[in-house]
Coordinates of C-alpha atoms and ligand atoms in Angstrom, one line a residue:
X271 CA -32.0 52.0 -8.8
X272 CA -29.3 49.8 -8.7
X273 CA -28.8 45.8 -9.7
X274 CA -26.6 43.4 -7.8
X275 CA -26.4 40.3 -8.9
X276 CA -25.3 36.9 -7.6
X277 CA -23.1 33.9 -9.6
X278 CA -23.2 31.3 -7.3
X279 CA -22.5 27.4 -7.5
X280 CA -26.4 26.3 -7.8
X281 CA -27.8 29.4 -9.7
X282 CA -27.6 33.2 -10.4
X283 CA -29.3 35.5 -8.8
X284 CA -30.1 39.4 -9.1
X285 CA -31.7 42.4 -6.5
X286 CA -32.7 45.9 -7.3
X287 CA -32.7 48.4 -4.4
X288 CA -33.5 52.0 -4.5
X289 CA -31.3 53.3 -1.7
X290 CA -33.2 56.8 -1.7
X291 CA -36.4 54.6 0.0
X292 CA -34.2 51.9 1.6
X293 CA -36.7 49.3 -0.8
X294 CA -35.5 46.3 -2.7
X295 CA -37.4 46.7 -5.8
X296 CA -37.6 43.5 -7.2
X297 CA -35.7 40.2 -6.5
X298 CA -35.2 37.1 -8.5
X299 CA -33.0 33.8 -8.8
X300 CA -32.6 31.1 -11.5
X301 CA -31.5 27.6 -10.3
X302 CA -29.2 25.9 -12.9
X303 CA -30.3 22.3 -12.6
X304 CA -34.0 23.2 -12.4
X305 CA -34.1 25.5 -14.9
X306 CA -31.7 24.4 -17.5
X307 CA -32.1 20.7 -17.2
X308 CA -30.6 19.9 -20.7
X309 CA -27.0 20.8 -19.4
X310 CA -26.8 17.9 -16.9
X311 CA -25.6 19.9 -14.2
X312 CA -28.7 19.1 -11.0
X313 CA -26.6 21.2 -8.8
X314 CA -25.0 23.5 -10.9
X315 CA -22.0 21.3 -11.6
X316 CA -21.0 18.6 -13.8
X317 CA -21.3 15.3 -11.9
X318 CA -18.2 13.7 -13.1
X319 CA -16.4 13.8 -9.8
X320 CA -13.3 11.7 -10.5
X321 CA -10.2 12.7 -8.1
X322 CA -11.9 15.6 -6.9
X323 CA -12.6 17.4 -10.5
X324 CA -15.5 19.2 -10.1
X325 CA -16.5 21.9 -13.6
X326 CA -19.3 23.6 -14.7
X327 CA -20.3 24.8 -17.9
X328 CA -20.0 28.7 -18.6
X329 CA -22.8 28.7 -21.3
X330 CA -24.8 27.4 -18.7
X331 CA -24.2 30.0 -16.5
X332 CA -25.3 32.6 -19.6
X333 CA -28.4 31.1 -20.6
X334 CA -29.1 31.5 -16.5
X335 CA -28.1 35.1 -16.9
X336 CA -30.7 35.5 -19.6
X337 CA -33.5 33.9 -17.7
X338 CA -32.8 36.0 -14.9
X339 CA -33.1 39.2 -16.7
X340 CA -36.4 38.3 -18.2
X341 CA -37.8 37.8 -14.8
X342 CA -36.6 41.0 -13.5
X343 CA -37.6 42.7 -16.6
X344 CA -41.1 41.1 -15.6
X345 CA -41.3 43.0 -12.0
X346 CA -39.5 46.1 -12.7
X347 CA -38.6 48.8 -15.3
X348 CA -34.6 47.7 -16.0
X349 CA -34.2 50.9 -18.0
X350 CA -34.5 52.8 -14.4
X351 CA -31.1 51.4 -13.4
X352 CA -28.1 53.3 -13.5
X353 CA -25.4 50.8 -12.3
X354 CA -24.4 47.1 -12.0
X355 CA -22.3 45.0 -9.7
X356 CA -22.1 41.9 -8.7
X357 CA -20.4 39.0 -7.5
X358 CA -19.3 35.3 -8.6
X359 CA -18.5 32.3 -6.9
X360 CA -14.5 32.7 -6.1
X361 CA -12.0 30.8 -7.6
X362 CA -13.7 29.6 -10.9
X363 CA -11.8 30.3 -13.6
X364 CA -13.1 31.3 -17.7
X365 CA -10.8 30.2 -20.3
X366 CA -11.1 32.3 -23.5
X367 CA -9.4 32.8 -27.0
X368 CA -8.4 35.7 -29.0
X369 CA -11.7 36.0 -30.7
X370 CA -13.7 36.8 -27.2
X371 CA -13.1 40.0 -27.4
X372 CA -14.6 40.9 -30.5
X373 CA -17.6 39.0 -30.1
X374 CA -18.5 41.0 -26.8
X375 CA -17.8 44.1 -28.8
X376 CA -20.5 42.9 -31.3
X377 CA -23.1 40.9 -29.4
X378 CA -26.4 40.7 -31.7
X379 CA -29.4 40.9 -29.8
X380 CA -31.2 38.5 -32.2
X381 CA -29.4 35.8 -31.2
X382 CA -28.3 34.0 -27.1
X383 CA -25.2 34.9 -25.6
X384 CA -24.2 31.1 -25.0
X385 CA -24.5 30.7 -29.0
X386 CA -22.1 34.2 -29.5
X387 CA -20.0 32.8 -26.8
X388 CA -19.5 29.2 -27.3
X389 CA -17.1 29.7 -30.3
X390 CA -14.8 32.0 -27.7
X391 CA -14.1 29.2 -25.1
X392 CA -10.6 27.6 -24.9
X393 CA -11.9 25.3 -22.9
X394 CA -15.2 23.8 -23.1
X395 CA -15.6 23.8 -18.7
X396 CA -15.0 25.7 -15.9
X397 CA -13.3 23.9 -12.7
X398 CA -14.8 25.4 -9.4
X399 CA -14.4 26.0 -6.2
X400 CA -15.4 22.3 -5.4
X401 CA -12.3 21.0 -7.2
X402 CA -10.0 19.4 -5.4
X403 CA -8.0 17.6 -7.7
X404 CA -4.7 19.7 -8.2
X405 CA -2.6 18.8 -5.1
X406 CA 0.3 18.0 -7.0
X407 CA 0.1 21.3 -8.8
X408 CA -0.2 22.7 -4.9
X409 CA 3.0 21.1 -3.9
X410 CA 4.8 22.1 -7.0
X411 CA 3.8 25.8 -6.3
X412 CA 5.2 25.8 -2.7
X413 CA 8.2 24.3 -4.0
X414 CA 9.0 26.9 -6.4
X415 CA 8.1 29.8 -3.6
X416 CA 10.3 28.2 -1.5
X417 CA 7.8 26.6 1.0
X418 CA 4.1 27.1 1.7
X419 CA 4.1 30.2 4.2
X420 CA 6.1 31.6 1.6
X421 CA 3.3 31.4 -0.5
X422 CA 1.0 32.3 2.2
X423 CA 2.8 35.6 3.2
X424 CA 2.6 36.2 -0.4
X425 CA -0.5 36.1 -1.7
X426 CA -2.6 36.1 2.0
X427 CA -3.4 32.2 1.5
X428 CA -1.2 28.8 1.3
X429 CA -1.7 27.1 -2.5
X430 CA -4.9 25.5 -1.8
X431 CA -6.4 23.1 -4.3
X432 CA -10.1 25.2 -4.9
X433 CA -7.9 28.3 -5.8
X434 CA -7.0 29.6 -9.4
X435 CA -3.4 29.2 -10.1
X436 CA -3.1 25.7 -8.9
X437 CA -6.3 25.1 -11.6
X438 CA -4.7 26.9 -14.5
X439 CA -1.4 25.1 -14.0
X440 CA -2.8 21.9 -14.0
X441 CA -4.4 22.9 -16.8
X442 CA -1.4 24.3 -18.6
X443 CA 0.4 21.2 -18.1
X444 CA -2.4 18.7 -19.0
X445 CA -3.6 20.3 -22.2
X446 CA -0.5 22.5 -23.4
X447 CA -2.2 23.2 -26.7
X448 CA -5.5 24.3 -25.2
X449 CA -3.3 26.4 -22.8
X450 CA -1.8 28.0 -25.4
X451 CA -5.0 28.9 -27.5
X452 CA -5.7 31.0 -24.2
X453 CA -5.6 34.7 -25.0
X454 CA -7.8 35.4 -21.6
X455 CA -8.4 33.4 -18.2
X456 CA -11.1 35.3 -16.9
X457 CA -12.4 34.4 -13.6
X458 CA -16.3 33.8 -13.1
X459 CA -17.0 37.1 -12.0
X460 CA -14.9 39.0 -14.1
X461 CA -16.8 37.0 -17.0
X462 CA -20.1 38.0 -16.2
X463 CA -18.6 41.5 -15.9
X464 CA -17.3 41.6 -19.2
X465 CA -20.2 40.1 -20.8
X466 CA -22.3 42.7 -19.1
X467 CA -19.8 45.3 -20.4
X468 CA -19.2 44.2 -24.0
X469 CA -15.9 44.4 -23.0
X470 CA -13.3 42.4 -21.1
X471 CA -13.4 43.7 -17.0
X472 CA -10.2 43.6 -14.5
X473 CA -10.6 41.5 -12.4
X474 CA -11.0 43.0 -8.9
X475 CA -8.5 43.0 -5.3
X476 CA -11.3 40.7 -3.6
X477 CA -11.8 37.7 -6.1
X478 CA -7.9 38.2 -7.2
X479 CA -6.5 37.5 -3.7
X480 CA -8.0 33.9 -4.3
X481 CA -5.9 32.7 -7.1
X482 CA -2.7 32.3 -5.2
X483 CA -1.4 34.8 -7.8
X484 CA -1.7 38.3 -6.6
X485 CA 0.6 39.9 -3.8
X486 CA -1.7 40.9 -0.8
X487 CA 0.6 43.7 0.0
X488 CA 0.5 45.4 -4.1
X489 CA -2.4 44.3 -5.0
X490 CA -0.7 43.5 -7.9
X491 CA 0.1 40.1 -10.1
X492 CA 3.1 38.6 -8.1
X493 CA 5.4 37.3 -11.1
X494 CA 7.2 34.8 -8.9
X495 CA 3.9 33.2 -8.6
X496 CA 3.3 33.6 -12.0
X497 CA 6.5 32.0 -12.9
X498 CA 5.4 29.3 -10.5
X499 CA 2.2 28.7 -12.4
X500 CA 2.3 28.1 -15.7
X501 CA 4.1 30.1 -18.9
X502 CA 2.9 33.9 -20.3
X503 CA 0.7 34.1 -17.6
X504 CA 1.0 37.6 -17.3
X505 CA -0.1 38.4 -20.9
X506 CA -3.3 36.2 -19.9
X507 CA -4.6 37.9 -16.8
X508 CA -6.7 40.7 -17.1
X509 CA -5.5 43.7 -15.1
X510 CA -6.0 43.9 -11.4
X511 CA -8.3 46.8 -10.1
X512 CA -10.6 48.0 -6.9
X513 CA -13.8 46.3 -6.8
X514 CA -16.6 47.9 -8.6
X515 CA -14.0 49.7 -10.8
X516 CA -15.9 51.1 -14.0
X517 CA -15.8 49.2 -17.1
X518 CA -18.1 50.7 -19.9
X519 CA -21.9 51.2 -20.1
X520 CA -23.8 48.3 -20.5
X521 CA -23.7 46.5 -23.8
X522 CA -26.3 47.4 -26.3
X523 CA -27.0 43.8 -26.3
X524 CA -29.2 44.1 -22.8
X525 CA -30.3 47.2 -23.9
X526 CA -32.3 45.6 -27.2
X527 CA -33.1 42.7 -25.4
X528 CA -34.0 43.7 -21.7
X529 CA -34.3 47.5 -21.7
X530 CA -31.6 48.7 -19.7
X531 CA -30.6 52.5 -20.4
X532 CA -27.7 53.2 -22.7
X533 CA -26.4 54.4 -19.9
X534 CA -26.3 52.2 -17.8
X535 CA -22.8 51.8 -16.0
X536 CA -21.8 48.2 -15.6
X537 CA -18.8 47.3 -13.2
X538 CA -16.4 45.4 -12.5
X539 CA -17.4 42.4 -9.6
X540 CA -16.0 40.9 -6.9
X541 CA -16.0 37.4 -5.5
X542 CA -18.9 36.1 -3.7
X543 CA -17.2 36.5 0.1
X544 CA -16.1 39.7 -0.3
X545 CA -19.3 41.2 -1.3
X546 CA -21.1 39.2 1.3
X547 CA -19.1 40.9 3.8
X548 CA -20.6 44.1 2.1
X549 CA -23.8 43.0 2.0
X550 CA -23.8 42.3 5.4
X551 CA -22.7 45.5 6.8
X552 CA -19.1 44.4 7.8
X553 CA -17.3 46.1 5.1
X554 CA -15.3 48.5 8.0
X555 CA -13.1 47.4 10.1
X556 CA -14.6 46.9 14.0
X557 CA -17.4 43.4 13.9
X558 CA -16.8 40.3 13.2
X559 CA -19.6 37.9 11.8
X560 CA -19.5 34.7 12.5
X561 CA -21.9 32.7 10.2
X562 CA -23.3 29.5 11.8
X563 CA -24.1 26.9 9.1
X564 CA -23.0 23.5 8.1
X565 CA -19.5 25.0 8.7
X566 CA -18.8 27.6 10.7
X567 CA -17.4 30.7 8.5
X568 CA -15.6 33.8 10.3
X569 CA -15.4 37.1 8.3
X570 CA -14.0 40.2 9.3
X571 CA -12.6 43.1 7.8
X572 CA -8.8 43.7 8.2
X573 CA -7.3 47.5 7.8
X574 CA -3.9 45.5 6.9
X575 CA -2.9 42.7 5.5
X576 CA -1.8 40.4 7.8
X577 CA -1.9 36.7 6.9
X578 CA -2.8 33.8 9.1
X579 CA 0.8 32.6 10.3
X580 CA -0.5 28.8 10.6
X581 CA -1.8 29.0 7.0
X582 CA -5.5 28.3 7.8
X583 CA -7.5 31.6 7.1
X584 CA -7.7 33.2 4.0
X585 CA -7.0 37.2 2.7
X586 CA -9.3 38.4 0.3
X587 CA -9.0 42.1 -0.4
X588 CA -12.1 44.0 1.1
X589 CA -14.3 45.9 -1.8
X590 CA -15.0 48.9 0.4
X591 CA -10.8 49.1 0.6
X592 CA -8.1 47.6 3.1
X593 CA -8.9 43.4 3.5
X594 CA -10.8 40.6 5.1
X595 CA -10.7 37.3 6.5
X596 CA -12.4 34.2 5.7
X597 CA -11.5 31.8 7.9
X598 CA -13.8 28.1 7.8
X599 CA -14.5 25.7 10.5
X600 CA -15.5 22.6 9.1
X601 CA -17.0 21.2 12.4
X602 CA -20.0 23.5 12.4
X603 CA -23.5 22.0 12.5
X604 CA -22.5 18.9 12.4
X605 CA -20.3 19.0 15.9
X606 CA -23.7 20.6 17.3
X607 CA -26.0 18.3 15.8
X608 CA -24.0 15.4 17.0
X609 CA -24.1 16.3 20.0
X610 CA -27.7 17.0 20.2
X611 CA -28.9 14.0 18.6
X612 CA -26.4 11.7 21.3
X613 CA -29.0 13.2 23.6
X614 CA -32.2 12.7 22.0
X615 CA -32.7 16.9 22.3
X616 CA -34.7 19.0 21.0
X617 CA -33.2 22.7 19.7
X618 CA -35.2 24.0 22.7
X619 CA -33.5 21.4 24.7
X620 CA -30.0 22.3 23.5
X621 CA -30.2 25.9 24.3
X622 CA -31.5 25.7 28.2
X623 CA -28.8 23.3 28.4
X624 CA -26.1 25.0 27.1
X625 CA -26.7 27.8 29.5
X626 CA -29.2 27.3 32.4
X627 CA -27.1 24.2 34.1
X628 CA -23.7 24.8 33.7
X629 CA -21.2 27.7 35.1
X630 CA -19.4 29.7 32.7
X631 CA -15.9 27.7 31.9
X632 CA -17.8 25.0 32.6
X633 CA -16.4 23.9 35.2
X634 CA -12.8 23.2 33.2
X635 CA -14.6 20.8 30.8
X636 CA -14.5 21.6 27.2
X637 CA -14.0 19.7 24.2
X638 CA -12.6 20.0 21.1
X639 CA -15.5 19.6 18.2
X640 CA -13.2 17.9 15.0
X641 CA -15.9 14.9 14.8
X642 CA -15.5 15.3 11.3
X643 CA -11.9 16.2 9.9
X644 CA -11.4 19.8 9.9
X645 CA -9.5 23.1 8.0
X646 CA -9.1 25.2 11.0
X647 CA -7.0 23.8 12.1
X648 CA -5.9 21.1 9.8
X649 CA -7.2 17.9 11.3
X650 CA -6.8 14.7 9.3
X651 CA -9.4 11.6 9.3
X652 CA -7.5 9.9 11.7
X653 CA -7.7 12.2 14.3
X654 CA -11.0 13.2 14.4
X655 CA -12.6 12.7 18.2
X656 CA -14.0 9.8 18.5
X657 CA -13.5 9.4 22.3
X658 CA -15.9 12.3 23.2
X659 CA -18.5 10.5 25.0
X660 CA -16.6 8.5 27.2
X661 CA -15.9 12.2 29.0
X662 CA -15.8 11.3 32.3
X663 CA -18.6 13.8 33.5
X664 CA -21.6 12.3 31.3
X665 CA -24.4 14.5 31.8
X666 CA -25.5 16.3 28.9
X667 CA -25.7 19.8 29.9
X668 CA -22.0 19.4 30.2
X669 CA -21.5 18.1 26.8
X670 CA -23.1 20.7 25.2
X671 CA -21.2 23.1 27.1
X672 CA -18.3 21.6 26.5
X673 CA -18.4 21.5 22.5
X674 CA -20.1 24.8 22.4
X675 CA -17.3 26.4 24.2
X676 CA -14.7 24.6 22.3
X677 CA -15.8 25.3 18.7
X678 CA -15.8 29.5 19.8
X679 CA -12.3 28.9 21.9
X680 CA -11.2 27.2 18.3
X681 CA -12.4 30.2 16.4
X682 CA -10.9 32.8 18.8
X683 CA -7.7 30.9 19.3
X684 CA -6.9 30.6 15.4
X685 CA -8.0 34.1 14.5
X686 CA -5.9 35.9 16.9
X687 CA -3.1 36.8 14.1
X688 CA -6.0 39.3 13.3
X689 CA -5.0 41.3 16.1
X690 CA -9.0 42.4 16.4
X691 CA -11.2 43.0 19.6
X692 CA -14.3 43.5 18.4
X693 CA -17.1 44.9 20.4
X694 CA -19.7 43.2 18.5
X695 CA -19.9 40.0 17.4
X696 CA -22.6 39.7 15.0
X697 CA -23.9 35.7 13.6
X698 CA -25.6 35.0 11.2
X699 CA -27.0 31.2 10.1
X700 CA -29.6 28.3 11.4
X701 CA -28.2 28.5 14.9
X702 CA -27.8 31.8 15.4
X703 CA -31.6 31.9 16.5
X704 CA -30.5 29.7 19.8
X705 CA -29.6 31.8 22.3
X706 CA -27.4 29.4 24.2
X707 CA -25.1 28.8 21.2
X708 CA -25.1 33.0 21.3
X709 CA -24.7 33.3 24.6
X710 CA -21.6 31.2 24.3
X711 CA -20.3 32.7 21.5
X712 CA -20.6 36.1 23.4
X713 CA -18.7 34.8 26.6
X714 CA -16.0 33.2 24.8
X715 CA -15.5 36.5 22.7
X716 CA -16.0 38.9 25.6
X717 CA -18.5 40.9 23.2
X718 CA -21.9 41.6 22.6
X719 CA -23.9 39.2 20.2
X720 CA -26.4 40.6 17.5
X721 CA -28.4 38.2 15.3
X722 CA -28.2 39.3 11.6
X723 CA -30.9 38.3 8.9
X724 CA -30.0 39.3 5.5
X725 CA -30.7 36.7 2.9
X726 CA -29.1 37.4 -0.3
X727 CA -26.2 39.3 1.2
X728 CA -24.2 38.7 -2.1
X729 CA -26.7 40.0 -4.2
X730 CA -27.3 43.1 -1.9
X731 CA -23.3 43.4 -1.8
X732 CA -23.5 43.9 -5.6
X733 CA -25.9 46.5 -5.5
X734 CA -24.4 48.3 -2.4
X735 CA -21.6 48.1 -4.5
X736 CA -23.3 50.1 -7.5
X737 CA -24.7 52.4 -4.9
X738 CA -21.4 53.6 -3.4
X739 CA -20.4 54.0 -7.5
X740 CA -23.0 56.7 -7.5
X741 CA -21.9 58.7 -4.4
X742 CA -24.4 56.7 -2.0
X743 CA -22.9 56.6 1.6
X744 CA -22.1 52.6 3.2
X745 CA -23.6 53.0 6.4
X746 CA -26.5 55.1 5.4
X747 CA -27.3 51.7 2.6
X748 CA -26.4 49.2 6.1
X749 CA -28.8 51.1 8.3
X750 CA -31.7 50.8 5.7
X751 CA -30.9 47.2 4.6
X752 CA -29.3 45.5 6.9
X753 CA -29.8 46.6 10.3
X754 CA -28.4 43.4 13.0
X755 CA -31.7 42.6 15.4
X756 CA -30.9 44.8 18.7
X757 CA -33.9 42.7 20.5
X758 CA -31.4 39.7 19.6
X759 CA -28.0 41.1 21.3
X760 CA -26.5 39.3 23.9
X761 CA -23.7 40.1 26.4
X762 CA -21.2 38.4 28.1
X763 CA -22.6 36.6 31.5
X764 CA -21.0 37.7 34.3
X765 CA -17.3 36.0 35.1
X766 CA -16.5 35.6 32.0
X767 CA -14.3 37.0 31.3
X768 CA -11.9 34.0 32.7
X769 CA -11.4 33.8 28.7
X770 CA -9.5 36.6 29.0
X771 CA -8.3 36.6 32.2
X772 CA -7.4 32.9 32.4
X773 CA -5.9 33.3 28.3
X774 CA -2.4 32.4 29.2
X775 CA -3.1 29.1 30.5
X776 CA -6.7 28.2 28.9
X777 CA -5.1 29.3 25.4
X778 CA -1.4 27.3 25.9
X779 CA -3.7 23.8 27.2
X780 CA -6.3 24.3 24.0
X781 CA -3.8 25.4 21.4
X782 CA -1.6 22.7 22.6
X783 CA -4.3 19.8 22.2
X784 CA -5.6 21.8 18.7
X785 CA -1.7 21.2 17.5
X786 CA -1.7 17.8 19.1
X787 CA -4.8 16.5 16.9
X788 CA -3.9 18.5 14.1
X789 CA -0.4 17.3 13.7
Ligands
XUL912 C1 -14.2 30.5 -0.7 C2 -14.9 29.4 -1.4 C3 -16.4 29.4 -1.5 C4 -16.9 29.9 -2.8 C5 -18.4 29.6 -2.8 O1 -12.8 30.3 -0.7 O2 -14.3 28.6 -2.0 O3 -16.9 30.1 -0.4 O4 -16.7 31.3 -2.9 O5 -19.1 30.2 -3.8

């Protein structure tokens, strides 16, 4: 059997499969504000929120780990398992001194790991992915690379505020001292991984291409970018190394308190996108998912690594080997839900609409969905569309063409540095059940549509991830776990492919208007 386990914003969470019967053996989550109230942290972070800083507590996310393994320990035998992976929220970064890792090496079983840990921390808090607060530290990075695509050729994303080496520079400049009491920046999953280990983990190709530090194309540490950064960065980092890599058998600690085997092998994680592209069966190159939610979230794997020439999608590398794509739209739900609530429709209503009534192409009407400002591509608050309903054709079976076929032209247009054609398109998300907004979504792609339900892709990631460790093979584990819905698939209706065939003009009018509102 095998454990993957999920570190996510609002709580961690853990499944055990046993690939030889295709069963998930036993499931579990822990919810940090519910379950460890005393930390202050409702949704998993600390609600300071002033310019953008958003942190969370590490020993939080221990005591969490704790709980978690007691519940599982409740539903299944733990000393059954023979490997561990897992995945963390990306970006988060662990600041430890010189005395962390001695007291991994001699965790006492008697005692929490928060208490063991506490005296180990650098720095009491952890910034997040939610952070936004290190713009300046942004600019200053470009500046040193000599300009942001630089940086975005580089390390397969511009310097974006969330990622690590703008947050470690900030800090490095804020609290020297602190800085320089910093033997180890760990990021969040490479924590857990050590902790699990009893011994500091790499960190892996997948969580390290979000830091803004590693170069895509060595999957190394970049030392212009760590120059850029902050001082003797490089004797902080932990090395760089595939996903899943090996790191020691499990610390006797969980073996005393939870009943792991002594053999256990515990390894190295990943970030939480990366092994959710595992988990949901996209780890080879050839689909695309597109999950549906309150933004729109395109992942792919990518054989090379290409990077997004505008600077809007992200490179991560891909566990399984090669890379992948995230690439957000911030006008997801919300663009849909506007539009159906301007109509007073129903879900049901939405879906005959946006295909019984109107043509394919719609008859030339489509609109672009930035209600809301958006990332892909970089629309600013004062140019979100706000003229939308004085359209001149006002019925609403237009409209909801119109944006439906614009937020999938948006995604296709501004993932075409990609260079993919993928025959399946497979979504995932709330609105993934309405066939219109699949039916779309298949016409504007020119591929079929499966519907995929796997909840707790991340988690199952993690233990796909332990699997393959032990010689199982990726798409036997997909076919067993995560099979896409073949009574959901959907093909392209006929004519249209005027996508394609009409691409010079359709895609020089909407990439024109995308780079006239996000200018
Ligand atoms: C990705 C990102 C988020 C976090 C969420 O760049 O910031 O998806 O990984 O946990």
């Amino acid at each position: 059997m095998f454990l993957g386990l999920d570190a996510s914003t609002q709580s961690v969470s853990g499944m055990i499969i046993d690939p030889a019967t295709g069963i998930v053996v036993a499931e579990s989550s822990v919810n940090f504000g519910k379950a460890l109230p005393t930390y202050n942290a409702p949704s998993g972070f600390i609600p300071i929120n002033t310019d953008g800083v958003v942190h969370a507590n590490p020993l939080m996310w221990l005591d969490a780990l704790e709980l978690l393994l007691s519940q599982l320990q409740q539903q299944s035998d733990l000393s059954q398992i023979t490997a561990i992976s897992g995945a963390g929220q990306q970006h988060a970064t662990v600041y430890l001194n010189d005395s962390f890792e001695h007291a991994l090496a001699n965790l006492d079983s008697n005692k929490s790991l928060s208490e063991q840990i506490v005296g180990t921390l650098s720095r009491r808090t952890s910034p997040i992915w939610m952070d936004s607060s290190t713009a300046v530290e942004c600019a200053e990075i470009a500046v040193s690379l000599g300009g942001e695509d630089k940086v975005c050729a580089l390390s397969g994303s511009n310097a974006t505020q969330r990622f690590s080496g703008p947050q470690i520079r900030k800090f490095s400049k804020n609290d020297p001292a602190g800085y320089a009491s910093t033997a180890t920046v760990h990021l969040n999953s490479s924590f857990f991984a050590s902790v699990l280990a009893g011994k500091s983990s790499s960190i892996d190709f997948g969580d390290g291409a979000g830091m803004n530090l590693m170069e895509l194309a060595t999957e190394s540490w970049n030392q212009a970018l760590l120059d850029a950064t902050a001082p003797d960065l490089a004797q902080k980092l932990p090395k760089l190394e595939p996903s899943a890599t090996f790191v020691s058998t499990i610390s006797s600690y969980f073996v005393e308190k939870y009943g792991f085997s002594a053999s256990c092998r515990s390894l190295s994680w990943t970030g939480d996108n990366p092994a959710s592209l595992v988990g949901m069966g996209a780890a080879q190159p050839g689909k695309l998912i597109i999950s549906l939610g309150t933004s729109d979230t395109l992942f792919a794997a990518m054989p090379e690594a290409l990077t997004d020439p505008n600077g809007f999608g992200h490179v991560f590398g891909n566990p399984l080997g090669g890379f992948m794509t995230l690439t957000c739209f911030a006008n997801g739900s919300l663009a849909r839900e506007t539009v159906k609530n301007n109509y007073e429709l129903s879900w049901d209503d939405f879906e005959r609409e946006a295909i019984a009534a109107q043509p394919v192409g719609n008859n030339g009407k489509f609109a672009l969905p930035f209600f809301t400002p958006e990332i892909t591509p970089r629309v600013s608050p004062n140019k979100v569309v706000t003229n939308f309903w004085e359209f001149e054709v006002a019925d609403s079976s237009t409209k909801v063409r119109a944006v439906l076929e614009g937020q999938f032209l948006n995604i296709r247009y501004n993932t075409e540095w990609l260079e993919l054609s993928p025959d399946t398109v497979l979504l995932t998300g709330g609105a993934s059940k309405n066939t219109g907004i699949a039916q779309c979504a298949s016409n504007v792609f020119q591929a079929q549509t499966m519907r995929l339900d796997v909840s707790s892709s991340v988690a199952l990631g993690g233990a796909f991830l332990a699997a393959i460790d032990q010689g199982f093979d990726y798409p036997t584990l997909v076919e067993k776990f995560c099979p896409a819905d073949p009574q959901s698939c959907i093909n392209p209706e006929a004519n249209s492919d005027i996508y394609t065939a009409a691409k010079p003009e359709l895609s020089s009018v909407i990439t024109q208007l995308i780079s006239e509102y996000s200018s």
